[in-house]
Short mmCIF file of C-alpha atoms in Angstrom, two decimals:
data_model
loop_
_atom_site.label_atom_id
_atom_site.label_comp_id
_atom_site.label_asym_id
_atom_site.label_seq_id
_atom_site.Cartn_x
_atom_site.Cartn_y
_atom_site.Cartn_z
CA UNK A 1 0.00 0.00 0.00
CA UNK A 2 2.97 2.28 0.49
CA UNK A 3 3.67 2.12 -3.24
CA UNK A 4 0.01 2.79 -4.01
CA UNK A 5 0.22 5.98 -1.95
CA UNK A 6 3.47 6.91 -3.65
CA UNK A 7 1.92 6.53 -7.11
CA UNK A 8 -1.16 8.46 -6.01
CA UNK A 9 1.00 11.31 -4.72
CA UNK A 10 3.06 11.32 -7.91
CA UNK A 11 -0.18 11.74 -9.85
CA UNK A 12 -1.00 14.84 -7.83
CA UNK A 13 2.48 16.26 -8.32
CA UNK A 14 2.13 15.67 -12.06
CA UNK A 15 -1.22 17.46 -11.98
CA UNK A 16 -3.03 14.31 -13.12
CA UNK A 17 -6.52 14.33 -11.62
CA UNK A 18 -7.41 10.90 -10.22
CA UNK A 19 -10.83 9.48 -11.00
CA UNK A 20 -13.07 7.26 -8.91
CA UNK A 21 -11.46 4.07 -10.22
CA UNK A 22 -8.00 5.24 -9.16
CA UNK A 23 -9.22 6.19 -5.70
CA UNK A 24 -11.09 2.88 -5.38
CA UNK A 25 -7.83 1.06 -6.14
CA UNK A 26 -6.05 3.10 -3.45
CA UNK A 27 -8.82 2.32 -0.92
CA UNK A 28 -8.52 -1.39 -1.73
CA UNK A 29 -4.72 -1.33 -1.44
CA UNK A 30 -4.93 0.32 1.98
CA UNK A 31 -7.64 -2.08 3.11
CA UNK A 32 -5.65 -5.13 2.01
CA UNK A 33 -2.75 -3.86 4.11
CA UNK A 34 -4.97 -3.29 7.15
CA UNK A 35 -4.53 0.48 6.92
CA UNK A 36 -8.20 1.31 7.31
CA UNK A 37 -7.53 4.89 8.42
CA UNK A 38 -5.71 5.59 5.13
CA UNK A 39 -8.60 4.01 3.24
CA UNK A 40 -11.00 6.39 5.01
CA UNK A 41 -8.73 9.27 4.00
CA UNK A 42 -9.20 8.34 0.33
CA UNK A 43 -12.96 8.09 0.77
CA UNK A 44 -12.89 11.61 2.20
CA UNK A 45 -10.78 12.66 -0.79
CA UNK A 46 -13.68 11.71 -3.10
CA UNK A 47 -16.25 13.42 -0.92
CA UNK A 48 -14.25 16.61 -0.60
CA UNK A 49 -14.04 16.87 -4.37
CA UNK A 50 -17.68 15.93 -4.98
CA UNK A 51 -16.51 12.95 -7.00
CA UNK A 52 -18.84 10.01 -7.61
CA UNK A 53 -18.71 7.26 -4.99
CA UNK A 54 -19.94 3.92 -6.26
CA UNK A 55 -20.60 0.42 -4.96
CA UNK A 56 -16.92 -0.46 -5.28
CA UNK A 57 -15.91 2.65 -3.32
CA UNK A 58 -18.11 1.84 -0.37
CA UNK A 59 -17.45 -1.91 -0.51
CA UNK A 60 -13.70 -1.31 -0.44
CA UNK A 61 -14.02 1.15 2.47
CA UNK A 62 -16.30 -1.17 4.44
CA UNK A 63 -13.92 -4.08 3.80
CA UNK A 64 -10.97 -1.97 4.94
CA UNK A 65 -12.79 -1.10 8.16
CA UNK A 66 -13.76 -4.73 8.65
CA UNK A 67 -10.12 -5.80 8.34
CA UNK A 68 -9.14 -3.11 10.83
CA UNK A 69 -11.89 -4.10 13.30
CA UNK A 70 -13.46 -0.66 12.92
CA UNK A 71 -17.01 -2.03 12.91
CA UNK A 72 -18.71 1.25 13.82
CA UNK A 73 -17.06 3.04 10.89
CA UNK A 74 -17.98 0.14 8.59
CA UNK A 75 -21.64 0.47 9.56
CA UNK A 76 -21.47 4.24 9.11
CA UNK A 77 -20.30 3.74 5.52
CA UNK A 78 -22.97 1.09 4.98
CA UNK A 79 -25.62 3.60 6.04
CA UNK A 80 -24.06 6.34 3.89
CA UNK A 81 -24.51 4.09 0.87
CA UNK A 82 -28.26 4.19 1.33
CA UNK A 83 -28.22 7.95 1.93
CA UNK A 84 -26.26 8.45 -1.28
CA UNK A 85 -28.53 6.02 -3.15
CA UNK A 86 -25.64 3.71 -4.01
CA UNK A 87 -26.54 0.08 -4.61
CA UNK A 88 -24.97 -2.49 -2.34
CA UNK A 89 -24.01 -6.03 -3.31
CA UNK A 90 -23.10 -9.32 -1.64
CA UNK A 91 -19.54 -8.14 -0.99
CA UNK A 92 -20.80 -5.02 0.75
CA UNK A 93 -23.23 -6.94 2.95
CA UNK A 94 -20.67 -9.63 3.74
CA UNK A 95 -18.06 -7.08 4.81
CA UNK A 96 -20.59 -5.24 7.00
CA UNK A 97 -21.70 -8.49 8.64
CA UNK A 98 -18.10 -9.56 9.18
CA UNK A 99 -17.27 -6.18 10.73
CA UNK A 100 -20.14 -6.61 13.18
CA UNK A 101 -19.00 -10.14 14.00
CA UNK A 102 -15.45 -8.96 14.67
CA UNK A 103 -16.84 -6.18 16.87
CA UNK A 104 -18.96 -8.64 18.83
CA UNK A 105 -22.18 -7.07 17.54
#
């Protein structure tokens, strides 16, 4: 995930505007490394720039939180999906359920 962040930062320095797919990949990379806080940072990046968040965005963020045992944050993102009228899928639901299980909920 360190290299993913490096590439992302190089994009910014080169004045290349990342799109949702690029940010989704960064969220996934952070989540796979257990760096859920960094994944949340990238989700905020999209929100701060009014960029489109999709099913993959939220699923990756919820999965990152699940891996980091941040069950409350995972459920917050799950609820934000509905507020933003973003469809969920089996991966999204599974990650939310797993986050609750890990949190003893």
